[in-house]
Coordinates of C-alpha atoms in Angstrom, one line a residue:
Chain Z
M1203 CA -55.6 58.5 -42.7
K1204 CA -56.9 60.3 -39.7
K1205 CA -54.7 62.0 -37.0
G1206 CA -54.0 58.7 -35.0
R1207 CA -51.2 58.4 -32.6
V1208 CA -47.7 58.1 -32.7
E1209 CA -45.5 55.4 -30.7
F1210 CA -41.9 54.7 -30.8
W1211 CA -41.6 50.9 -31.1
N1212 CA -39.2 48.3 -32.5
G1213 CA -40.5 46.1 -35.3
N1214 CA -41.6 43.0 -33.1
I1215 CA -43.7 45.4 -30.7
A1216 CA -45.1 47.0 -34.0
C1217 CA -46.0 43.4 -35.3
A1218 CA -47.7 42.3 -32.1
E1219 CA -49.7 45.4 -31.9
G1220 CA -50.5 45.1 -35.5
A1221 CA -52.0 41.7 -34.9
I1222 CA -53.9 42.9 -31.9
A1223 CA -55.3 45.8 -34.2
A1224 CA -56.4 43.3 -36.8
G1225 CA -58.1 41.3 -34.2
C1226 CA -55.9 38.6 -33.3
R1227 CA -56.8 37.1 -30.0
F1228 CA -54.8 33.8 -29.7
F1229 CA -51.1 33.6 -29.6
A1230 CA -49.1 30.4 -29.3
G1231 CA -45.4 30.4 -29.8
Y1232 CA -41.9 29.2 -28.8
P1233 CA -39.3 31.8 -28.0
I1234 CA -36.6 32.1 -30.3
T1235 CA -34.2 35.0 -31.2
P1236 CA -34.8 37.3 -32.9
S1237 CA -38.5 36.9 -32.7
S1238 CA -38.8 36.6 -28.9
E1239 CA -39.8 40.3 -28.4
I1240 CA -43.2 39.3 -30.3
L1241 CA -44.1 36.4 -27.9
E1242 CA -43.0 38.5 -25.0
H1243 CA -45.3 41.5 -25.9
M1244 CA -48.2 39.1 -26.6
A1245 CA -47.7 37.5 -23.2
K1246 CA -48.5 40.7 -21.5
R1247 CA -51.2 41.9 -24.2
M1248 CA -53.2 39.1 -24.8
P1249 CA -54.7 38.9 -21.5
E1250 CA -55.4 42.6 -21.5
V1251 CA -57.2 42.5 -24.7
G1252 CA -59.3 39.3 -23.6
G1253 CA -57.3 37.0 -25.9
V1254 CA -55.4 33.7 -25.1
F1255 CA -51.6 33.4 -24.9
I1256 CA -49.9 29.8 -24.5
Q1257 CA -46.3 29.3 -24.6
M1258 CA -45.8 25.8 -26.2
E1259 CA -43.4 23.1 -25.8
D1260 CA -42.0 23.8 -29.2
E1261 CA -42.8 25.2 -32.7
L1262 CA -44.7 22.1 -34.0
A1263 CA -47.2 22.4 -31.2
A1264 CA -47.2 26.2 -31.6
I1265 CA -48.5 25.8 -35.3
A1266 CA -51.0 23.2 -34.5
A1267 CA -52.4 25.2 -31.7
V1268 CA -52.8 28.3 -34.0
I1269 CA -54.5 26.2 -36.5
G1270 CA -56.9 25.0 -33.9
A1271 CA -57.5 28.1 -32.5
S1272 CA -58.5 29.4 -36.0
W1273 CA -61.0 26.6 -36.3
G1274 CA -62.3 27.6 -32.9
G1275 CA -63.2 30.8 -34.8
V1276 CA -60.3 33.2 -33.4
K1277 CA -57.8 35.0 -35.3
A1278 CA -54.5 33.4 -34.4
M1279 CA -50.8 34.0 -34.9
T1280 CA -47.3 32.6 -34.2
A1281 CA -43.8 33.9 -34.4
T1282 CA -40.6 32.3 -35.1
S1283 CA -37.3 32.5 -36.6
G1284 CA -35.4 30.1 -39.2
P1285 CA -34.9 26.9 -37.2
G1286 CA -38.6 27.1 -35.7
F1287 CA -40.0 28.1 -39.2
S1288 CA -38.4 25.0 -40.5
L1289 CA -40.3 23.1 -37.8
M1290 CA -43.6 24.7 -38.6
Q1291 CA -43.6 23.6 -42.4
E1292 CA -45.7 20.6 -41.9
G1293 CA -48.0 22.5 -39.9
I1294 CA -48.1 25.2 -42.6
G1295 CA -49.1 22.6 -45.3
Y1296 CA -51.7 21.3 -43.0
A1297 CA -53.2 25.0 -42.9
C1298 CA -52.9 25.2 -46.7
M1299 CA -54.8 22.0 -47.3
T1300 CA -57.5 22.8 -44.5
E1301 CA -57.9 26.3 -45.7
T1302 CA -57.1 27.7 -42.2
P1303 CA -56.6 31.5 -41.9
C1304 CA -53.5 32.2 -39.7
V1305 CA -50.4 34.3 -39.7
I1306 CA -46.9 33.1 -39.2
V1307 CA -44.1 35.5 -38.5
D1308 CA -40.6 34.5 -39.5
V1309 CA -37.9 37.0 -38.2
Q1310 CA -35.1 35.9 -40.5
R1311 CA -31.7 35.2 -39.0
A1312 CA -28.4 33.7 -40.4
G1313 CA -28.7 30.1 -41.0
P1314 CA -28.9 27.4 -42.0
S1315 CA -29.2 25.5 -38.8
T1316 CA -28.4 27.7 -35.6
G1317 CA -26.1 29.9 -37.6
Q1318 CA -25.7 33.1 -36.1
A1319 CA -28.8 33.6 -34.1
T1320 CA -28.6 37.2 -33.2
K1321 CA -27.7 38.4 -36.7
A1322 CA -30.0 39.3 -39.8
A1323 CA -30.2 37.5 -42.9
Q1324 CA -32.8 37.1 -45.7
G1325 CA -32.2 33.2 -46.3
D1326 CA -35.9 32.1 -45.8
V1327 CA -37.3 33.4 -49.0
M1328 CA -37.6 30.3 -50.8
Q1329 CA -38.5 28.3 -47.5
A1330 CA -41.6 30.7 -47.2
R1331 CA -42.4 29.6 -50.9
W1332 CA -41.7 26.0 -51.0
G1333 CA -41.0 25.0 -47.5
T1334 CA -44.0 22.8 -47.2
H1335 CA -44.4 19.6 -49.5
G1336 CA -47.0 19.6 -52.4
D1337 CA -48.8 21.9 -54.7
H1338 CA -49.7 25.0 -52.8
E1339 CA -49.7 28.7 -53.0
I1340 CA -48.9 30.9 -50.2
I1341 CA -48.8 34.7 -49.5
A1342 CA -45.6 36.2 -48.0
L1343 CA -45.2 39.8 -47.0
A1344 CA -42.0 41.5 -46.4
P1345 CA -41.9 44.6 -44.2
N1346 CA -38.8 47.1 -44.3
S1347 CA -39.7 49.1 -41.1
P1348 CA -41.5 49.0 -37.8
Q1349 CA -44.3 51.0 -39.6
E1350 CA -44.5 48.1 -42.0
M1351 CA -44.5 45.5 -39.2
F1352 CA -47.6 47.0 -38.0
D1353 CA -49.3 47.7 -41.3
L1354 CA -48.2 44.2 -43.0
T1355 CA -49.2 42.4 -40.0
V1356 CA -52.6 44.0 -40.3
R1357 CA -52.8 43.2 -44.0
A1358 CA -51.5 39.6 -43.4
F1359 CA -54.6 38.7 -41.2
N1360 CA -56.9 40.4 -43.6
L1361 CA -55.6 38.5 -46.5
S1362 CA -55.5 35.4 -44.5
E1363 CA -59.2 35.7 -43.6
M1364 CA -60.1 36.8 -47.2
Y1365 CA -58.4 33.9 -48.7
R1366 CA -58.4 31.2 -45.9
V1367 CA -54.6 30.7 -46.3
P1368 CA -51.7 30.6 -44.1
V1369 CA -49.8 34.3 -44.6
I1370 CA -46.3 34.8 -43.6
V1371 CA -44.9 37.8 -42.5
L1372 CA -41.3 37.5 -43.6
A1373 CA -39.5 39.8 -41.5
D1374 CA -35.5 39.9 -40.6
E1375 CA -33.6 40.8 -37.7
I1376 CA -33.0 44.4 -38.7
V1377 CA -36.6 45.5 -39.0
A1378 CA -37.5 43.6 -36.1
H1379 CA -35.1 45.1 -33.7
M1380 CA -35.0 48.7 -35.2
W1381 CA -37.0 51.2 -33.4
E1382 CA -38.7 54.0 -35.5
K1383 CA -42.0 56.1 -35.1
V1384 CA -45.1 54.0 -35.8
R1385 CA -48.2 56.0 -36.9
I1386 CA -51.4 54.2 -35.9
P1387 CA -54.4 55.4 -37.7
D1388 CA -57.8 55.9 -35.8
D1389 CA -59.7 53.6 -38.2
I1390 CA -58.0 50.3 -39.3
E1391 CA -59.5 48.3 -42.0
I1392 CA -60.6 44.7 -41.1
V1393 CA -61.6 41.7 -42.9
N1394 CA -63.3 38.9 -41.3
R1395 CA -63.7 35.3 -42.6
R1396 CA -67.1 34.6 -44.5
K1397 CA -69.4 32.6 -42.5
P1398 CA -71.6 29.8 -44.0
S1399 CA -75.2 30.7 -44.5
R1400 CA -76.7 27.4 -44.6
P1401 CA -76.2 24.2 -42.6
D1402 CA -75.8 22.1 -45.6
E1403 CA -73.1 24.5 -47.3
Q1404 CA -70.0 22.8 -48.5
I1405 CA -67.2 24.5 -46.6
F1406 CA -64.3 23.0 -48.5
G1407 CA -65.8 24.0 -51.9
H1408 CA -69.0 22.7 -53.9
E1409 CA -68.8 21.3 -57.2
L1410 CA -68.6 24.5 -59.3
D1411 CA -66.7 26.5 -56.6
T1412 CA -63.4 27.9 -57.7
G1413 CA -63.0 30.6 -55.0
V1414 CA -62.8 30.6 -51.2
P1415 CA -65.7 28.9 -49.2
P1416 CA -67.2 30.2 -46.1
M1417 CA -65.6 28.9 -42.9
P1418 CA -67.6 28.1 -39.6
A1419 CA -66.1 27.4 -36.3
F1420 CA -66.3 24.4 -34.2
G1421 CA -69.2 24.8 -31.7
E1422 CA -71.5 26.8 -34.4
G1423 CA -73.8 23.9 -35.2
Y1424 CA -72.0 22.4 -37.9
N1425 CA -70.8 18.7 -38.4
L1426 CA -67.1 19.8 -39.1
L1427 CA -64.8 17.4 -40.6
V1428 CA -61.2 19.0 -40.9
T1429 CA -58.5 16.7 -42.5
G1430 CA -55.3 17.2 -44.2
S1431 CA -56.0 14.3 -46.3
T1432 CA -57.6 15.1 -49.8
H1433 CA -61.2 15.6 -49.1
D1434 CA -64.6 16.6 -50.8
G1435 CA -66.6 19.6 -50.2
Y1436 CA -68.0 18.4 -46.8
G1437 CA -64.7 17.4 -45.5
F1438 CA -65.1 13.4 -46.3
R1439 CA -61.6 11.9 -46.9
K1440 CA -60.9 10.9 -50.7
T1441 CA -57.7 9.5 -50.7
A1442 CA -57.8 7.6 -54.0
D1443 CA -60.0 9.6 -56.0
P1444 CA -58.0 11.3 -58.9
L1445 CA -60.9 13.7 -59.7
V1446 CA -61.5 15.1 -56.1
H1447 CA -57.9 15.7 -55.6
R1448 CA -57.2 17.3 -58.9
K1449 CA -60.2 19.8 -58.3
L1450 CA -59.5 20.4 -54.7
V1451 CA -55.6 21.1 -55.0
T1452 CA -56.3 23.1 -58.4
R1453 CA -58.9 25.4 -56.4
L1454 CA -56.3 25.9 -53.5
V1455 CA -53.6 27.1 -56.0
N1456 CA -56.0 29.1 -58.2
K1457 CA -57.5 31.0 -55.4
I1458 CA -54.2 32.7 -55.1
R1459 CA -52.7 32.7 -58.5
K1460 CA -55.9 34.1 -59.9
N1461 CA -56.1 36.9 -57.4
A1462 CA -52.5 37.5 -57.5
E1463 CA -53.0 41.1 -59.2
K1464 CA -55.2 42.0 -56.1
I1465 CA -52.7 40.6 -53.5
V1466 CA -49.4 42.0 -55.1
D1467 CA -48.1 45.0 -53.6
F1468 CA -45.1 47.0 -54.3
E1469 CA -43.6 50.5 -53.9
I1470 CA -41.5 52.4 -56.6
Y1471 CA -39.1 54.8 -55.4
G1472 CA -36.8 57.1 -57.6
C1473 CA -37.5 58.8 -61.0
D1474 CA -40.4 58.5 -63.1
P1475 CA -40.6 54.6 -64.0
E1476 CA -41.4 55.6 -67.4
D1477 CA -38.0 57.0 -67.8
A1478 CA -35.8 54.7 -65.5
E1479 CA -32.8 53.3 -67.1
V1480 CA -31.6 51.0 -64.3
M1481 CA -33.8 49.4 -61.6
V1482 CA -33.0 47.7 -58.2
V1483 CA -35.5 45.1 -57.1
S1484 CA -35.5 44.8 -53.4
Y1485 CA -37.4 43.8 -50.0
G1486 CA -37.1 43.8 -46.4
C1487 CA -34.2 45.7 -44.8
T1488 CA -32.2 45.5 -47.9
S1489 CA -34.6 47.7 -49.6
R1490 CA -33.6 50.5 -47.1
S1491 CA -30.0 50.2 -48.7
A1492 CA -31.3 50.2 -52.2
D1493 CA -33.5 53.3 -51.4
E1494 CA -30.3 55.2 -50.6
A1495 CA -28.4 53.8 -53.4
V1496 CA -31.1 55.2 -55.8
R1497 CA -31.1 58.7 -54.0
Q1498 CA -27.2 58.8 -54.7
A1499 CA -27.8 57.6 -58.1
L1500 CA -30.4 60.3 -59.0
E1501 CA -28.0 62.8 -57.5
E1502 CA -25.4 61.7 -60.0
G1503 CA -28.0 61.8 -63.0
I1504 CA -28.7 58.1 -63.2
K1505 CA -32.3 57.3 -64.1
A1506 CA -32.9 54.8 -61.5
I1507 CA -35.7 53.2 -59.6
N1508 CA -36.2 51.0 -56.5
F1509 CA -39.1 48.6 -57.2
R1510 CA -39.6 47.2 -53.6
L1511 CA -41.7 44.2 -53.0
R1512 CA -44.0 44.3 -50.1
T1513 CA -45.6 41.0 -51.1
I1514 CA -42.8 38.5 -52.1
W1515 CA -45.6 35.7 -52.7
P1516 CA -47.3 35.9 -54.9
F1517 CA -44.6 37.5 -56.8
P1518 CA -45.4 40.4 -58.8
E1519 CA -44.7 39.0 -62.3
K1520 CA -46.5 41.4 -64.5
A1521 CA -45.4 44.5 -63.2
L1522 CA -41.7 43.3 -63.2
R1523 CA -41.9 42.1 -66.7
E1524 CA -43.3 45.4 -67.9
L1525 CA -40.4 47.4 -66.4
A1526 CA -37.8 44.8 -67.5
E1527 CA -38.8 45.5 -71.1
R1528 CA -37.8 49.0 -70.4
V1529 CA -34.7 49.1 -68.1
K1530 CA -31.3 48.3 -69.3
L1531 CA -30.0 46.6 -65.9
I1532 CA -31.7 45.0 -62.8
V1533 CA -29.8 44.8 -59.5
V1534 CA -31.0 42.5 -56.8
P1535 CA -29.4 43.0 -53.4
E1536 CA -30.1 40.2 -51.0
M1537 CA -28.7 39.1 -47.6
N1538 CA -28.5 35.8 -49.0
L1539 CA -26.4 34.0 -51.7
G1540 CA -29.2 34.5 -54.3
Q1541 CA -32.8 33.5 -53.8
L1542 CA -35.1 36.1 -55.2
Y1543 CA -32.6 37.0 -57.7
F1544 CA -33.4 33.6 -59.6
E1545 CA -37.0 34.5 -59.6
V1546 CA -36.3 38.1 -60.9
E1547 CA -34.1 36.3 -63.6
R1548 CA -37.0 34.0 -64.5
V1549 CA -39.3 36.9 -65.1
A1550 CA -37.0 39.3 -66.9
C1551 CA -36.1 36.3 -69.0
G1552 CA -33.4 37.7 -70.9
R1553 CA -35.0 41.1 -71.3
C1554 CA -32.0 42.6 -69.7
P1555 CA -29.3 41.4 -67.5
V1556 CA -29.8 40.7 -63.8
I1557 CA -27.2 41.2 -61.2
L1558 CA -26.9 39.9 -57.7
V1559 CA -25.4 41.8 -54.8
S1560 CA -25.1 39.7 -51.8
R1561 CA -23.9 40.2 -48.4
I1562 CA -24.1 37.5 -45.7
G1563 CA -22.7 37.1 -42.3
G1564 CA -22.6 39.1 -39.0
G1565 CA -25.9 40.8 -40.0
E1566 CA -24.2 43.3 -42.1
M1567 CA -26.5 45.1 -44.3
V1568 CA -25.9 45.4 -48.1
R1569 CA -24.1 48.4 -48.3
P1570 CA -25.7 51.4 -50.6
Q1571 CA -22.2 51.9 -52.2
D1572 CA -22.2 48.2 -53.3
I1573 CA -25.6 48.8 -55.1
L1574 CA -24.5 52.0 -56.6
R1575 CA -21.5 50.6 -58.1
E1576 CA -23.5 48.3 -60.2
L1577 CA -26.1 51.1 -60.9
R1578 CA -23.3 53.0 -62.4
R1579 CA -22.2 50.2 -65.0
A1580 CA -25.5 50.7 -67.0
Chain D
M454 CA -30.0 67.2 -41.8
R455 CA -28.7 63.8 -40.4
V456 CA -26.9 63.2 -37.3
E457 CA -25.5 59.9 -36.6
I458 CA -24.5 58.6 -33.1
L459 CA -22.8 55.4 -32.2
I460 CA -22.5 54.1 -28.7
A461 CA -20.5 51.2 -28.4
G462 CA -18.9 49.0 -25.8
V463 CA -19.4 45.4 -24.6
G464 CA -22.6 43.9 -23.3
G465 CA -23.7 44.7 -19.7
L466 CA -22.7 48.2 -19.8
G467 CA -26.0 49.5 -20.8
I468 CA -25.2 50.4 -24.4
V469 CA -28.5 49.4 -25.6
F470 CA -30.5 51.1 -22.9
A471 CA -28.6 54.5 -23.4
G472 CA -29.4 54.3 -27.0
S473 CA -32.9 53.8 -26.5
V474 CA -33.3 56.6 -23.9
L475 CA -31.5 58.9 -26.3
A476 CA -33.7 57.7 -29.4
R477 CA -36.9 58.2 -27.6
A478 CA -35.9 61.6 -26.7
A479 CA -35.4 62.8 -30.0
A480 CA -38.4 61.1 -31.6
I481 CA -41.3 61.6 -29.2
Y482 CA -39.9 64.7 -27.2
E483 CA -38.1 66.5 -30.0
G484 CA -40.2 65.2 -32.9
F485 CA -37.5 64.2 -35.2
E486 CA -37.4 61.0 -37.5
V487 CA -35.3 58.7 -35.7
T488 CA -34.0 55.1 -36.3
F489 CA -32.3 53.3 -33.5
S490 CA -30.7 50.0 -34.0
P491 CA -29.2 48.0 -31.2
S492 CA -26.9 45.1 -31.8
Y493 CA -25.6 42.7 -29.5
G494 CA -24.0 39.2 -29.3
A495 CA -25.5 35.8 -28.5
E496 CA -24.2 36.1 -25.1
A497 CA -26.0 38.7 -22.9
R498 CA -22.6 40.0 -21.5
G499 CA -19.2 40.6 -22.5
T500 CA -19.2 40.5 -26.2
A501 CA -19.4 43.4 -28.6
C502 CA -22.4 45.6 -28.2
K503 CA -23.5 48.8 -29.9
S504 CA -26.4 51.1 -30.3
E505 CA -26.7 53.2 -33.5
V506 CA -29.1 56.2 -33.3
I507 CA -29.8 58.3 -36.5
I508 CA -31.6 61.6 -36.1
S509 CA -33.2 63.4 -39.0
D510 CA -35.6 65.8 -40.2
E511 CA -36.8 63.7 -43.1
R512 CA -37.3 60.2 -43.9
I513 CA -34.5 58.0 -43.0
L514 CA -33.7 55.6 -45.9
Y515 CA -30.3 53.8 -45.0
P516 CA -30.6 53.0 -41.0
R517 CA -27.0 52.3 -40.3
V518 CA -24.3 54.6 -39.1
R519 CA -21.6 55.5 -41.8
N520 CA -20.5 59.0 -41.2
C521 CA -20.6 59.3 -37.6
D522 CA -21.1 62.7 -35.8
F523 CA -20.9 61.5 -32.4
M524 CA -19.2 58.3 -31.1
I525 CA -19.4 57.2 -27.5
S526 CA -16.8 54.3 -26.6
M527 CA -16.8 52.3 -23.6
S528 CA -14.3 49.8 -24.6
D529 CA -10.8 49.5 -26.4
D530 CA -12.4 47.1 -28.8
A531 CA -15.2 49.4 -29.6
V532 CA -12.8 52.2 -30.6
L533 CA -10.6 50.0 -32.8
R534 CA -13.6 48.7 -34.5
Y535 CA -15.6 51.7 -35.4
I536 CA -13.3 54.6 -35.3
R537 CA -13.3 54.6 -39.0
F538 CA -16.8 55.4 -39.3
L539 CA -16.2 58.6 -37.6
K540 CA -16.5 61.6 -39.8
K541 CA -13.8 64.4 -39.9
D542 CA -14.3 66.8 -36.9
G543 CA -16.6 64.2 -35.3
Y544 CA -16.5 63.9 -31.6
L545 CA -15.1 60.7 -30.0
V546 CA -16.1 60.6 -26.4
L547 CA -14.2 58.0 -24.4
D548 CA -14.5 56.9 -20.7
E549 CA -10.8 57.5 -19.5
D550 CA -10.8 54.2 -17.4
L551 CA -12.4 51.8 -19.8
V552 CA -10.5 52.9 -22.7
K553 CA -6.7 52.6 -22.4
L554 CA -6.0 53.1 -26.2
D555 CA -4.0 56.0 -27.2
V556 CA -6.0 57.5 -30.1
K557 CA -3.8 58.4 -33.2
R558 CA -6.5 59.5 -35.5
K559 CA -6.2 63.3 -36.5
G560 CA -9.1 65.6 -37.3
I561 CA -11.4 64.5 -34.7
K562 CA -12.5 65.7 -31.4
V563 CA -11.4 63.3 -28.7
V564 CA -13.2 64.1 -25.2
R565 CA -12.1 61.7 -22.4
V566 CA -14.1 61.6 -19.3
P567 CA -13.9 59.9 -16.0
A568 CA -17.8 58.7 -16.4
H569 CA -17.1 55.0 -14.8
R570 CA -15.1 56.6 -11.7
K571 CA -17.5 59.3 -11.1
A572 CA -20.5 57.0 -11.1
Q573 CA -18.7 55.1 -8.6
E574 CA -17.5 57.8 -6.4
V575 CA -20.6 59.8 -6.5
L576 CA -23.4 57.6 -6.9
G577 CA -22.0 54.3 -5.5
T578 CA -22.3 52.3 -8.3
P579 CA -20.7 51.9 -12.0
Q580 CA -23.8 50.5 -13.3
V581 CA -24.9 53.9 -14.3
T582 CA -22.0 54.8 -16.3
N583 CA -24.2 54.8 -19.6
M584 CA -26.2 57.6 -18.1
V585 CA -23.2 59.5 -16.8
M586 CA -22.0 59.3 -20.7
L587 CA -25.4 60.3 -21.9
G588 CA -25.2 63.5 -19.8
V589 CA -21.9 64.3 -21.5
L590 CA -23.5 63.7 -24.8
A591 CA -26.2 66.1 -23.9
K592 CA -23.9 68.8 -23.6
L593 CA -22.5 68.3 -27.0
L594 CA -25.7 67.6 -28.9
P595 CA -28.1 70.5 -28.5
L596 CA -30.4 68.8 -31.0
V597 CA -31.9 66.8 -28.1
S598 CA -32.6 69.0 -24.9
F599 CA -31.5 67.8 -21.5
E600 CA -35.2 67.9 -20.5
S601 CA -36.3 65.4 -23.1
I602 CA -33.6 63.0 -22.2
K603 CA -34.8 63.2 -18.7
R604 CA -38.2 62.6 -19.7
S605 CA -37.4 59.6 -21.9
I606 CA -35.3 58.2 -18.8
K607 CA -38.6 58.4 -16.8
D608 CA -40.4 56.5 -19.3
L609 CA -38.1 53.7 -19.9
S610 CA -36.3 53.2 -16.5
P611 CA -37.9 50.8 -13.9
K612 CA -39.5 52.8 -11.2
R613 CA -36.8 52.2 -8.4
L614 CA -34.0 53.2 -10.9
V615 CA -35.5 56.4 -12.1
D616 CA -33.8 58.8 -9.6
L617 CA -30.6 57.1 -9.8
N618 CA -30.4 57.3 -13.8
V619 CA -31.6 60.9 -13.8
K620 CA -29.1 61.7 -11.2
A621 CA -26.3 60.1 -13.3
L622 CA -27.6 61.9 -16.3
E623 CA -27.1 65.0 -14.3
L624 CA -23.6 64.3 -13.0
G625 CA -22.3 63.6 -16.5
N626 CA -23.8 66.9 -17.7
R627 CA -21.5 68.7 -15.0
I628 CA -18.4 66.9 -15.9
P629 CA -16.1 69.6 -17.5
L630 CA -15.2 68.8 -21.1
G631 CA -11.9 70.5 -21.1
D632 CA -11.1 72.2 -24.2

């Protein structure tokens, strides 16, 4: 990284600036705590960078506008929190089916329903994965600092452009409202969607295509048909043909599954993973508690690591399975009553015990000592 | 090195603004690693509100205050809620009019200042009590210079309030701390 510059930002501002750095030039949203500063910042910044900002009438309209903008050839984003994220699920499914690159930021707060609007939680992990109906694969990233609100929003755009999928930045109130230094490199790697090279190219995948087809924009001279119904490579609706549906949806799922190893991103803090005896699996704000717990455990001579997920979906199955072979115990701290915990248990598959450390309500973080207590057991 | 500062009171007293001024001064003008976490209720005014500022010379892992070095309290409720986080020999800075409680805890340093009253008397508005309190804190916290806090106020205040906020900071800095 070159020298770059340093800013003192909260996570929401860092997220908005990351989006702009990645090339986002369209933002549509409906304000909701604790994500509102993203919208507020975009309202100021979009006109400055030649982009478009629209405050929509609700979240249904916000996601629809974002999908439309993306088909207009612009990188587009929206930001919301739990209740709004629920409303966006149908649109997210439409984006999956129509292979529309876009970024949805969900700053998690305590639910269900209106819950505790200003207080942090991590209750949307499974909603990010399965909130929309039907077979689909999604990408969700989990930042743990304002720095990562910037970095992972850039990555979210890059992944969405590369794989033509909606990508979710699964943040939480704590990282969104926390202020820290953010280092912005001079050059940031940007990925742009692949454009078709011929006018007759099938932009929803030709016969033998198993990957990511090219994507034109409206107004570029293509006869574009975009539909959420099952469609062939040209976009023609095929609502009863079993083979077309099978081929399309299998490709949509496989373009993520088969590239999972390239998408997956994690960080390990603590002792040499080869020597680790106990492991924490964490993400988002809770990973900061986990890092502190592991630091204290190391001081006590416990060989511990924190396996921190920066991509939650796809889930880093291979890496986790290998570590589960080696350690005696896995601790999963979450600000919910168990969501990723069950996924970890599925992958550990009896290789070692998996313990959940929960804390919900009032936005209180999982305490390092509560994780440490479990690490001492092994 | 890890220094933890908690500024607590009720919404509307400028708790979050005071935290952001201090945090920016420490991060941008003093070059430290800083984590600043404001926390407030669903209502804009009147409910419990706090600013947690952690200053360190290395990467900050856990971003919450646990062993507080300096606690500024502007309501009785804030004292009751958070005094248990104050470490032994830590400073508890109270506004003597906003906090009526008799603090019984031993082994801490209690500093009572008339910030609210002075702001009203000298500057004609109690709205800058937060900056007066920050001026008091600046005397106790050599890590962040008075000049850095001033620059940070200039960055963050609306133009029409820069002078008033700086004056309030200076006013706080002149209040004698007693023993």
